[in-house]
mmCIF file of the C-alpha atoms, coordinates in Angstrom:
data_MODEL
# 
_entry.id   MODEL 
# 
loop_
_atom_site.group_PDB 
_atom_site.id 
_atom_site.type_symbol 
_atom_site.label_atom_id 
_atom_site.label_alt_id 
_atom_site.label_comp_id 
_atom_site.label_asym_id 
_atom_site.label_entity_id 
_atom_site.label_seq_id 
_atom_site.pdbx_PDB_ins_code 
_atom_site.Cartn_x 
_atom_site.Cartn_y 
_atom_site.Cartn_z 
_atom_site.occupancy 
_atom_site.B_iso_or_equiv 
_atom_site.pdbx_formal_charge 
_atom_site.auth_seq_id 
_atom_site.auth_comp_id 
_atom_site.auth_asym_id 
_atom_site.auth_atom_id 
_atom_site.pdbx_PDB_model_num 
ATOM 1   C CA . UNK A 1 1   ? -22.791 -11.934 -11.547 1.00 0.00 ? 1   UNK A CA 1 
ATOM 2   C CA . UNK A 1 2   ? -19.039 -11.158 -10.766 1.00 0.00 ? 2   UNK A CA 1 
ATOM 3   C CA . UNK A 1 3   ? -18.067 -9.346  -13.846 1.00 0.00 ? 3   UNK A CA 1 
ATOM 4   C CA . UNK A 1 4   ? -15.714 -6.638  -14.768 1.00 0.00 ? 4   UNK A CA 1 
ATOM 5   C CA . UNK A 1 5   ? -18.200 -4.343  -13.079 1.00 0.00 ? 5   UNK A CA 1 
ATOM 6   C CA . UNK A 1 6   ? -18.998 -6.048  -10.433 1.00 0.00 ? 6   UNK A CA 1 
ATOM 7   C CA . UNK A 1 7   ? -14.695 -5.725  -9.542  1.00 0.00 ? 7   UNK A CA 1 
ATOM 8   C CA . UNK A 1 8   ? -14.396 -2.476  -10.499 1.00 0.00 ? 8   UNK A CA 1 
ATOM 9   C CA . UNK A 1 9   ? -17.523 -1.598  -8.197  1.00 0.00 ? 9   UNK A CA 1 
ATOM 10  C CA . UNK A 1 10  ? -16.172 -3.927  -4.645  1.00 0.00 ? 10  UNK A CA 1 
ATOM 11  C CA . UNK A 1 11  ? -12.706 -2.594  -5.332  1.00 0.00 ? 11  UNK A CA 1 
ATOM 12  C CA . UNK A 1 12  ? -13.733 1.255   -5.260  1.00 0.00 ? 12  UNK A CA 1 
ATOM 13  C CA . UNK A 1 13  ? -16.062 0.705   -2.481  1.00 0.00 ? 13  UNK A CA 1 
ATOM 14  C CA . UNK A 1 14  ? -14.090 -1.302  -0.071  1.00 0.00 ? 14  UNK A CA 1 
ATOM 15  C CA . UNK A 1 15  ? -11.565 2.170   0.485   1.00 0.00 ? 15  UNK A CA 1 
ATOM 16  C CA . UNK A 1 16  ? -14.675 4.107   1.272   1.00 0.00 ? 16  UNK A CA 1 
ATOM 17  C CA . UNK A 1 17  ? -15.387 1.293   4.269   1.00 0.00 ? 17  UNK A CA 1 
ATOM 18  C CA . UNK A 1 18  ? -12.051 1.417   5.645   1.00 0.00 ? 18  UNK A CA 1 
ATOM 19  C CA . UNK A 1 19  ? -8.615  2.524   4.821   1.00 0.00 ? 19  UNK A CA 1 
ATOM 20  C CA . UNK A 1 20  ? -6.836  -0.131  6.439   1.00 0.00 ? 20  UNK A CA 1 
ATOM 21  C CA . UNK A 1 21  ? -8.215  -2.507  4.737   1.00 0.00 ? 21  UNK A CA 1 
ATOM 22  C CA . UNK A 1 22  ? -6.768  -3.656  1.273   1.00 0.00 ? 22  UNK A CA 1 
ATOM 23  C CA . UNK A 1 23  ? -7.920  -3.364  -2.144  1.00 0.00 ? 23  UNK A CA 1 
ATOM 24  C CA . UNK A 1 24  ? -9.311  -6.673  -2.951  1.00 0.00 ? 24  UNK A CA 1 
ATOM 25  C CA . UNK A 1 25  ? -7.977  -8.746  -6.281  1.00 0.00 ? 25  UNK A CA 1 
ATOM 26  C CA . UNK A 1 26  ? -10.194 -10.056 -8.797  1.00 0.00 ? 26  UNK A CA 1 
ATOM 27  C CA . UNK A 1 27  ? -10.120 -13.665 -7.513  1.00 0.00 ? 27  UNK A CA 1 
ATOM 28  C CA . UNK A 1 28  ? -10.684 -12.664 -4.142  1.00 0.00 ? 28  UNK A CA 1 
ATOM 29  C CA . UNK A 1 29  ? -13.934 -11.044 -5.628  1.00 0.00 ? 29  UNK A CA 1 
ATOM 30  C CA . UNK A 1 30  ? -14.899 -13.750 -7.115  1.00 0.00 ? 30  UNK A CA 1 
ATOM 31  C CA . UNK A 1 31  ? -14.293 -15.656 -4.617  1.00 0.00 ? 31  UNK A CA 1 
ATOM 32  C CA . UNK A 1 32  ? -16.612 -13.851 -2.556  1.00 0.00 ? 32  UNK A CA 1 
ATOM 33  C CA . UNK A 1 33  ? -19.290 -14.102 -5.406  1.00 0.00 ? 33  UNK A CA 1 
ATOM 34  C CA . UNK A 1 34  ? -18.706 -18.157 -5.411  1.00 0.00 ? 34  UNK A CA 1 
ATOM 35  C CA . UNK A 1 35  ? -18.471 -19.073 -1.745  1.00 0.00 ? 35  UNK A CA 1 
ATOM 36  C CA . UNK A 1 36  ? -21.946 -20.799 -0.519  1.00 0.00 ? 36  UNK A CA 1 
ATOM 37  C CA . UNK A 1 37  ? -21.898 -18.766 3.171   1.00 0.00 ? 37  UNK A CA 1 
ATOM 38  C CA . UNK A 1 38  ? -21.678 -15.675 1.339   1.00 0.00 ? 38  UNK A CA 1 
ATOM 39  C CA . UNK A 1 39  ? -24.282 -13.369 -0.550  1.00 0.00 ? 39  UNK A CA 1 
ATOM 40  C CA . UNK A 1 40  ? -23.156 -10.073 -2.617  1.00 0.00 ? 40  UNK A CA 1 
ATOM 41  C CA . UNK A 1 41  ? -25.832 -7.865  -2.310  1.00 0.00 ? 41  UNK A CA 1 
ATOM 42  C CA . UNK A 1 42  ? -25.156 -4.782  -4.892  1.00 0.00 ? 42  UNK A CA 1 
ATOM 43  C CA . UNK A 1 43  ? -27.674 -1.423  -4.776  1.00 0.00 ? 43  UNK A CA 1 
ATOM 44  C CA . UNK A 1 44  ? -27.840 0.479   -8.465  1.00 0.00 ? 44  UNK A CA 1 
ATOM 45  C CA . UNK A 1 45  ? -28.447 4.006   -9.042  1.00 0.00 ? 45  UNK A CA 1 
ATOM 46  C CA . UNK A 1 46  ? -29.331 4.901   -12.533 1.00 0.00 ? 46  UNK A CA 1 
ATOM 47  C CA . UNK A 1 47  ? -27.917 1.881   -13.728 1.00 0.00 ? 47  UNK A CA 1 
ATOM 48  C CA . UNK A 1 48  ? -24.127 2.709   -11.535 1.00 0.00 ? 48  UNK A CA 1 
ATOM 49  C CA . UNK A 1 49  ? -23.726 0.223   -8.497  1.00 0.00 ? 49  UNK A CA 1 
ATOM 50  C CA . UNK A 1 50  ? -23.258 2.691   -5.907  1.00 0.00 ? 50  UNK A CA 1 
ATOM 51  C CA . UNK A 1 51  ? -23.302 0.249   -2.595  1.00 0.00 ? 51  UNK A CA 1 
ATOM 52  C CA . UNK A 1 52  ? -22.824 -3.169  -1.676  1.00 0.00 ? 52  UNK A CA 1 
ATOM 53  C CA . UNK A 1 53  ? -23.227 -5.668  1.748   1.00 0.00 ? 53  UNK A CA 1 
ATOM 54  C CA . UNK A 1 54  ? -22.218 -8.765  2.283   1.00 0.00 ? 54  UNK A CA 1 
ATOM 55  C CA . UNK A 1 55  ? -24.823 -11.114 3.744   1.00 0.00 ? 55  UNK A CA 1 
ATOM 56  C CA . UNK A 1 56  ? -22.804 -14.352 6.058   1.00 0.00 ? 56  UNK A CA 1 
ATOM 57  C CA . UNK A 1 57  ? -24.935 -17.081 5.887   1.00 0.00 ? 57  UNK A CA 1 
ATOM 58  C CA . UNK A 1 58  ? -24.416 -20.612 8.410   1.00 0.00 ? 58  UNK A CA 1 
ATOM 59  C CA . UNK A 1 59  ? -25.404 -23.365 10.359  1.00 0.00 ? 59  UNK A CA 1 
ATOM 60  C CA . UNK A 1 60  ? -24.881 -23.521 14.137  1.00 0.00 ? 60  UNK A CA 1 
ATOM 61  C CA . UNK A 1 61  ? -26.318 -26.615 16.323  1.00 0.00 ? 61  UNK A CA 1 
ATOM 62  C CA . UNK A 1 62  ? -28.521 -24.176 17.869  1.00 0.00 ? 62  UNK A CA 1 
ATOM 63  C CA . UNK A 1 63  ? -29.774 -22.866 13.783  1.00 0.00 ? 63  UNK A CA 1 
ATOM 64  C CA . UNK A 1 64  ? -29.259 -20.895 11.401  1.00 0.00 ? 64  UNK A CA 1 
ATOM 65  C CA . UNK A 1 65  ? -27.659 -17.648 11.757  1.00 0.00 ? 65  UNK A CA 1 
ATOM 66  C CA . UNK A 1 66  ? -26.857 -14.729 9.921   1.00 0.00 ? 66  UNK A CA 1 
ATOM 67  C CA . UNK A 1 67  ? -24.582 -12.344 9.962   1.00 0.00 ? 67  UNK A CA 1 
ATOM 68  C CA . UNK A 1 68  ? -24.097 -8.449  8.216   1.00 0.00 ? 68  UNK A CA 1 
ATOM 69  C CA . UNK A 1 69  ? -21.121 -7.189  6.549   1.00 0.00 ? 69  UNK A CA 1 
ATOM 70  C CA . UNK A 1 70  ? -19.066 -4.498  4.777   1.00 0.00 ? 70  UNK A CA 1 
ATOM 71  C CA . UNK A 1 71  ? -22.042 -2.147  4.101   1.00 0.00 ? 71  UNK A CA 1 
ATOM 72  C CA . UNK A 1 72  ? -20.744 0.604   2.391   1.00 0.00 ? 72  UNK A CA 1 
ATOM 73  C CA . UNK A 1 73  ? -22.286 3.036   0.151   1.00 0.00 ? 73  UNK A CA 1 
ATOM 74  C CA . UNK A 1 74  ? -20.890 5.321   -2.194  1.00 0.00 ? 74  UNK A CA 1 
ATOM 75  C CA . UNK A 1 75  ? -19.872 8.761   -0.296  1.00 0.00 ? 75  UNK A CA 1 
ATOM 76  C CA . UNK A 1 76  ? -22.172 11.141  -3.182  1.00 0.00 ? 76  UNK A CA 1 
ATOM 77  C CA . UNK A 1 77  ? -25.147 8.968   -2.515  1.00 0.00 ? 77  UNK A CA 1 
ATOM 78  C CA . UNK A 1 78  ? -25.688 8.268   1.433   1.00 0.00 ? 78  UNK A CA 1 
ATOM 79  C CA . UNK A 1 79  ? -28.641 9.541   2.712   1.00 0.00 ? 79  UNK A CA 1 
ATOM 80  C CA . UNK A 1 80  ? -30.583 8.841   0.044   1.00 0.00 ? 80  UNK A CA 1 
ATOM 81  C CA . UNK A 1 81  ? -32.042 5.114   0.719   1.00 0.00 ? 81  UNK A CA 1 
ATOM 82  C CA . UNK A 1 82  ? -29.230 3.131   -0.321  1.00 0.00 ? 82  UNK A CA 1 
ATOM 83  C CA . UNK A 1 83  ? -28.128 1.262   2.932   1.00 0.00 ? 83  UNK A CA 1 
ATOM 84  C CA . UNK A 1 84  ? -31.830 0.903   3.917   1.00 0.00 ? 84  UNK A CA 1 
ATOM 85  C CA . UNK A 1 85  ? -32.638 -0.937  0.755   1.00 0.00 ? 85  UNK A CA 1 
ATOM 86  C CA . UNK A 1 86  ? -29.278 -2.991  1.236   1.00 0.00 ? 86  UNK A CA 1 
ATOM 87  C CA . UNK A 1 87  ? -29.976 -4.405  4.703   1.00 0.00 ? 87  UNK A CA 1 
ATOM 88  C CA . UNK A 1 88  ? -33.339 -4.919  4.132   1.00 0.00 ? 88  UNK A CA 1 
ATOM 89  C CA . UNK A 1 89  ? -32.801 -6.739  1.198   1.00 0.00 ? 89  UNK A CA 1 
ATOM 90  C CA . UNK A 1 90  ? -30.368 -8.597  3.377   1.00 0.00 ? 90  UNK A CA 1 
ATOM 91  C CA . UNK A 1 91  ? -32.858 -9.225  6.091   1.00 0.00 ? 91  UNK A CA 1 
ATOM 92  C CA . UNK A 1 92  ? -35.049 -10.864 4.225   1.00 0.00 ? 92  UNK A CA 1 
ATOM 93  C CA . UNK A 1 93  ? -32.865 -13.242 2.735   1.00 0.00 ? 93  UNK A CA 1 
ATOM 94  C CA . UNK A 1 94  ? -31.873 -14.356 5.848   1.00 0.00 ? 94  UNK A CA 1 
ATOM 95  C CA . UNK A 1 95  ? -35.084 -15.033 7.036   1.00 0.00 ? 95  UNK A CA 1 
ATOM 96  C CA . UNK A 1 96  ? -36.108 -16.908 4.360   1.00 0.00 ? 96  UNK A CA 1 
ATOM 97  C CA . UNK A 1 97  ? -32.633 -18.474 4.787   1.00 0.00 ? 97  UNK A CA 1 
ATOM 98  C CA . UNK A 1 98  ? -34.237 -19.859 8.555   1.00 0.00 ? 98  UNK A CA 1 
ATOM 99  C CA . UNK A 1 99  ? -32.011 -17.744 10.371  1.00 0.00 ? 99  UNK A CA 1 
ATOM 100 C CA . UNK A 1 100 ? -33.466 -16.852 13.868  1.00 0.00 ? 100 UNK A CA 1 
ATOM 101 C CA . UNK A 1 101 ? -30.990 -14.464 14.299  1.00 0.00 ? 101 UNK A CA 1 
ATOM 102 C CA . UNK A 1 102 ? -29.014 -11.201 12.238  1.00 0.00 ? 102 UNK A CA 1 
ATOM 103 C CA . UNK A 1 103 ? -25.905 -9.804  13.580  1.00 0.00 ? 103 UNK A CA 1 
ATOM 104 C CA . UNK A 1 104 ? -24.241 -6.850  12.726  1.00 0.00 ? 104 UNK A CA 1 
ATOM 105 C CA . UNK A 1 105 ? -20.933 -4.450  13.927  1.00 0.00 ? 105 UNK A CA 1 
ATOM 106 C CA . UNK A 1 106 ? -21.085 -0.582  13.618  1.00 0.00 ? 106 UNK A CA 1 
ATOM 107 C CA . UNK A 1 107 ? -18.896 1.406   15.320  1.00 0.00 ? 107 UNK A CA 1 
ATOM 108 C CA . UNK A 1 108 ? -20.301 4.254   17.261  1.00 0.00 ? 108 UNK A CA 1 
ATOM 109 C CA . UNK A 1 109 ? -19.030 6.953   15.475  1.00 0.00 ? 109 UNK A CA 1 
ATOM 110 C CA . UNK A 1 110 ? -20.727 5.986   12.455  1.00 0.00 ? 110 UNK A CA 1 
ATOM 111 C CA . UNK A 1 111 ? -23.903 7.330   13.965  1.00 0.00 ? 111 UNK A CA 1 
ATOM 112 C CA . UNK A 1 112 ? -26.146 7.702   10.761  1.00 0.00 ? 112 UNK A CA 1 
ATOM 113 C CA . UNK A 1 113 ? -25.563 3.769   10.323  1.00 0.00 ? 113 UNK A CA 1 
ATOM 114 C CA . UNK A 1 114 ? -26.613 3.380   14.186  1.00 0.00 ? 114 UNK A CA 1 
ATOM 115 C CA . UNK A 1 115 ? -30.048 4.678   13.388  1.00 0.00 ? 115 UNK A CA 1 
ATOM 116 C CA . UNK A 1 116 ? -30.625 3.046   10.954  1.00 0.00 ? 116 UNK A CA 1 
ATOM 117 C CA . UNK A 1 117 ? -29.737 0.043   12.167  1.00 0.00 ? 117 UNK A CA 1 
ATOM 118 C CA . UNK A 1 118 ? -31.790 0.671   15.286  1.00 0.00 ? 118 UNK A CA 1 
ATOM 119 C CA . UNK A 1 119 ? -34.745 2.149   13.197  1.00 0.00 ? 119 UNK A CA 1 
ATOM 120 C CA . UNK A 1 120 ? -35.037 -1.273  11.716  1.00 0.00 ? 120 UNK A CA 1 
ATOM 121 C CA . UNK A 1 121 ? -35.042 -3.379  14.737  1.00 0.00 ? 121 UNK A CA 1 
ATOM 122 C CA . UNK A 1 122 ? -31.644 -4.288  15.826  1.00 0.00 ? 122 UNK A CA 1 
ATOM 123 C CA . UNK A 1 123 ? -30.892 -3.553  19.179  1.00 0.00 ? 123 UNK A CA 1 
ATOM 124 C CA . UNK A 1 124 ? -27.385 -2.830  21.013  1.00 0.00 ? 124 UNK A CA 1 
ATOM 125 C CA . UNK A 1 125 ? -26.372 -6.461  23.022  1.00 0.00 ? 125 UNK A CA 1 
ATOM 126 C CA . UNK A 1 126 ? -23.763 -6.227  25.795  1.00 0.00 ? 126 UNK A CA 1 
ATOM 127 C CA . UNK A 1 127 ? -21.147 -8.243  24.509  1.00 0.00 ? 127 UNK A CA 1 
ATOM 128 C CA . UNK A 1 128 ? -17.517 -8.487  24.305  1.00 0.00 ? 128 UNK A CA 1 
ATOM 129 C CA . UNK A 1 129 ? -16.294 -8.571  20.871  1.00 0.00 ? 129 UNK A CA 1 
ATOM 130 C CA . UNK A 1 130 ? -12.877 -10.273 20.822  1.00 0.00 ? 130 UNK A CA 1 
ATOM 131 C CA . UNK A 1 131 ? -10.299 -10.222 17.510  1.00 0.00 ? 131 UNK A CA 1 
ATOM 132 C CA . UNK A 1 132 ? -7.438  -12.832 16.852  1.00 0.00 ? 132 UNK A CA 1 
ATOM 133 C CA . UNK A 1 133 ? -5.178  -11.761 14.636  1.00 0.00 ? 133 UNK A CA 1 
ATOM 134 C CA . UNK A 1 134 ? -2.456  -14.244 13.583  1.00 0.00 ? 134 UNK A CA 1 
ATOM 135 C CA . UNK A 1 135 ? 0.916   -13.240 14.306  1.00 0.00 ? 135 UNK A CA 1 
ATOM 136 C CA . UNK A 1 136 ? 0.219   -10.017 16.106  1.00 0.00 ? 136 UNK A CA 1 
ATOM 137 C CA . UNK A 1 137 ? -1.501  -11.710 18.658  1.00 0.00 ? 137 UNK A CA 1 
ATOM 138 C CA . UNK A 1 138 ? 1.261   -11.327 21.312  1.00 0.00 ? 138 UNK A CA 1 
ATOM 139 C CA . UNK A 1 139 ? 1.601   -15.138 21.379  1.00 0.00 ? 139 UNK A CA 1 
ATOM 140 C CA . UNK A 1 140 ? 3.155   -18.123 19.850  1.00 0.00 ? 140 UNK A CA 1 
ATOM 141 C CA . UNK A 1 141 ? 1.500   -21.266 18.748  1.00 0.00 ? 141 UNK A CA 1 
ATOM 142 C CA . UNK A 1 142 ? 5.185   -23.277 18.941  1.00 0.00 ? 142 UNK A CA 1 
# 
């Protein structure tokens, strides 16, 4: 499943979900493709993959959860069914992965992907959502 096109496709999408974040190398694709908690979901358009997710699947002691990631959908083609299809798709699997519960992150300002994400049942928790980053987290470990 991770072939040439299947590269080509992750590395063109991932700039179009966020500019920060780098370009990711062939092995780190397939990678991705390989690893057991992880599911590639691709979306085709006239044969041209034109969106992708990533469903997180694993075990917790209280079951199995799920989690969504890195929807993105090619800029010329949003609004026309694509991330629907994807996180249903994804959905799905996870249920009949045993996971009682899906997560997801969207940022607010990405209000098209709030609808939809609301239109098909998830609903807003009050949480904090906290981020470690390595070496810029203000602290030492030594």
């Amino acid at each position: 499943m991770c072939d040439g096109e299947v590269v080509a496709a992750v590395q063109g999408l991932v700039p179009q979900l966020s500019a920060s974040a780098a370009v990711p190398s062939a092995e780190q694709v397939a990678e991705l493709c390989e690893a057991e908690a992880t599911v590639l979901l691709l979306a085709r358009l006239d044969g041209a993959i034109v969106g992708m997710l990533v469903l997180v699947l694993f075990r917790l002691p209280t079951g199995m959860r799920a989690w969504i990631e890195d929807v993105v959908v090619e800029g010329s083609v949003r609004g026309n069914g694509v991330g629907e299809a994807l996180t249903r798709e994804a959905l799905e699997r996870a249920v009949g992965a045993g996971a009682v519960t899906v997560d997801l992150t969207s940022r607010p300002g990405r209000a098209a992907a709030v609808r939809l994400y609301e239109r098909l049942g998830f609903e807003r928790r009050e949480t904090g959502v906290y981020r470690w980053r390595g070496d810029d987290a203000g602290g030492s470990a030594g």
